[in-house]
């Protein structure tokens, strides 16, 4: 009766295609009184760095029309604290834990990835390629096919875990970057991370973020994210894709699947509707039942 | 510290002043556990713009009736939408959230200092505090606003038996000047006091400095943008001094909104 | 008492900085019963092509969160009909008419520009560089600094009129394109045109636009447009800029000015609030009065 | 063809069926010039999402009282917002817009065919047409809906003296089947007729084909996405045959929504 929502992302098997996006669900445990974590397809942690990071000064967030800008600056307790303190609590759930890996140099990515690979209970790594590259004046790694390939190849050497590359939309053409990531060893692509933007406070005559520039997320960017996802699916039809950007309903998630996504991530909308992930899972199920479809494969990528 | 996401029915929706409303919601689990200083994240409709829920301090909580109320002023689209919700409709409410005001038992005078829209959490605090006071304890309310018509909720403080002193920027009621001037005066009086304050952050900074100068314990409820309210987005960062002397960013939504004033690094 | 709202865009003098964006205000005359056209800073016409164009099949528009996608496909009656039929009616107003020039080849841009330059009553030309380039598989001219320079330089030869280059945001870095346009002879830069996006109809399982891909506009893109504008202003502080993207209030317009724009254009929001242009002019005036500022120069670019 | 942008006061807001409302607005210039088939673009609040105004057919216009009304069903966020507007609040309304139904004077029977939410413009048309009829002219209403509870406004047609025939997809009222079946039957009757139709585009296509087959003049009110409603965005394109035999895109908002059926290129 209930349709099968299972999906495979390469070597990674998920009970359903609905994950939470990096940095928008804390480490996962923060939600456990509101969301039954064992229902989720997977939990992606906030991005982890080699050492604890304090993050950027406030204001770090600004609301924009149907979206928000953030410049959290990767505030986190560092990969060691995650492995020692948080991971054991997450292992209590059967849900796959995907650790998001951040770095400001290729070496940092590799060292974080290596530490996570030795820990018990990490199902896969997701490389956050929107991190500022210290060696290139703070430019995002993911804007360049070459840098993307470097990071992915280096981490590929350092981990036996399934490897997801999360791409940035701040490029003229995302396809060469996607190809570079896959050729360098990424088994799954996740797209998109936030879109660069600014916001101005007219009363105070200053930027609304202390860092001036931030990353735009939320419903506003859904058409942009879906455009990139669809183009990458057309160019690389064999690569499993994870769609992220502006999902705030089951319908939004289904749109991504129709465009070719194997799975989706919910980010900003978690803030607005903390129980949304479960609603989306239910809504996808209901759509399949209502339309007499028995698996997601039957509709994946039918909108081309 | 359980939190509840409730589809709360609007029980009453009263206009309390020009553009100011009290919204009474049926949300039993929140009503039963809410503490003064805590807040709820409110979503009147499933809109994409405004996108975020907004935080509102809990003004009252009646555990028996299972209702809470919030007090808000219509400022922009979000509050305009909220003001349209009729009795009987539902509003999504997540709470109770955040830290609460803690009565300082050593104090003989509890000074509650409210600036602008800072009244609601202090009103709730006064309502819970006053019945527990020893005979030699007193509550002093200091309330400031730009104009007299923006002063709200004072009668309720008085009805609870508290002394109320008022300041307006334009002198249209009470002292002409800032509520922090009233506080400076009050702290000169030789009574062991504790201060609990809510208002714009720049007022709270002055409050904190005054209290530090007088060696008076002080709790402040800080304002910060709050995308999530539950500690996951790290958007509501407040810089604090750590016990080890270092600094770090805490979350106003979960490690606050009520902070010990001496912990905050004011900028 | 009333502050001076005049601005110069190079050789072009405007009574105030508020224009309407190409393609969102028809030829201008369609609004004359709703908006006093002689109050506007300038009117930018819908983009004109050498011959009449029927445009794309419907559906051509889709609403998105705080935005819309369009794929009108440059439906217009052609430059000749504009010169003969519409321009004489527009000359009745004192408002400068900026003709938007479109083309699918460098030659088409040049021929349209030449015809407009011979007509009476065109104050300036705005080059729509988001047009699909037939010789390069439909890629937008404006994604390449080289193609941008080619078009601008060729048109520069063909017209004595002030020349505005309107840039596309669908690039990794907009600055090299902006520089190329200025070096090739553009006196003013206008940014941004629409952001590429798609939208899906889950019920019908198809794209919501007949052309699949469309251009995203409206409040959703304001943070993106402001980011690009601010970056170009930083790189080319001497070049007058026109900001466009998501403006729907005087405050939005002022944000652009604070970021360095000399003037602004209102697009999508005209649909939603047909009298918005006049409200924005009034609102800017009120802001200056309230803050005791006597000209826009005093606040232009102060947010850096 | 003047158009007015009016901050219209809500005079009445009546629930007419489950989730269906009639909104009565004070908008004198629109009330005075509105013709049946025309519509207004409505904005209940200054929101960014939903972004677009929505078009609503004018259901009634009372030039003396200066009021118009529209009839809508709550479907999504926009109509949910609209339904919250209380009496006395204002709604931005732009209109009257578009083309209108033109009585075909040669016809003895005027067939008004409404599918689903197509009733409002035809109701207005009937109200204006019936008082002008010659004794040998009659009006026949054909109304179709999915279920009986979605059939609205039929009593008003009857009160005007029109014959009403009904179809529901599920047979819960009247004929079980489509309104176009009723039309096919009616067109078999040997009375010189004219057809005026409003409903989903796929119904209108069938209506147009039936009328063409029977040589009956037909006017259809088409549905299209309408960002602007005033002819500037070219988003509401409808493919039409030109007199010279070519095809072109016309604008449903200004050259429609009422088109002669033979002009439309159905796809
Ligand atoms: C812990 C906490 C408790 C709170 N409790 C209460 C409470 O009990 N009652 C209450 O009324 N509020 C309370 N607030 C504030 C509340 O959350 C909302 O911020 C407030 O209701 C305004 O909502 P709004 O969306 O209508 O206005 P917003 O859109 O948030 O705007 C707020 C004000 O800022 C102005 N503004 C908007 N955009 C800009 C800009 N770009 N630049 C400069 N100014 C701008 C608006 O004009 C308006 O005056 C609390 C906040 C916090 C953090
Ligand atoms: C000339 C004209 C006259 C009109 N007159 C009337 C009138 O008199 N009365 C009236 O009620 N309406 C009328 N309409 C329709 C009206 O303009 C609105 O479209 C309608 O009110 C729905 O508004 P909404 O925003 O609430 O729903 P929308 O958000 O526009 O959605 C409409 C329906 O489509 C569904 N939907 C939304 N998104 C999608 C998607 N991605 N894929 C598939 N389905 C989707 C929704 O669930 C909903 O059922 C008229 C339209 C035109 C063009
Ligand atoms: C506050 C915030 C913090 C984020 N932190 C991270 C992060 O640490 N690592 C990462 O890869 N993406 C991060 N993201 C991006 C999201 O994972 C997601 O890619 C993006 O927000 C788009 O999805 P959405 O529109 O559903 O939010 C963050 C987003 C937000 C809003
Ligand atoms: C329906 C529509 C048609 C447009 N047509 C043109 C056009 O012909 N030429 C052009 O340069 N830009 C065109 N644009 C882009 C706008 O001029 C503007 O750059 C863009 O919409 C961003 O501004 P906005 O967010 O204020 O709409 C069009 C936009 C829309 C929505
Ligand atoms: S509001 Fe999100 S962490 Fe505090
Ligand atoms: S709706 Fe814009 S032209 Fe018709």
Coordinates of N, CA and C in Angstrom, one line a residue, chain D residues 63 120 131 174 216:
Chain D
X63 N -23.7 51.2 -10.3 CA -23.2 52.5 -10.5 C -23.7 53.5 -9.5
X120 N -19.3 34.1 -12.6 CA -19.4 35.5 -12.3 C -19.6 36.4 -13.5
X131 N -32.9 42.6 -19.2 CA -33.8 43.7 -19.2 C -33.9 44.3 -20.6
X174 N -28.6 17.5 -11.6 CA -28.8 17.7 -13.0 C -28.2 16.5 -13.8
X216 N -22.9 28.9 -35.1 CA -23.4 29.8 -34.1 C -22.4 30.7 -33.6

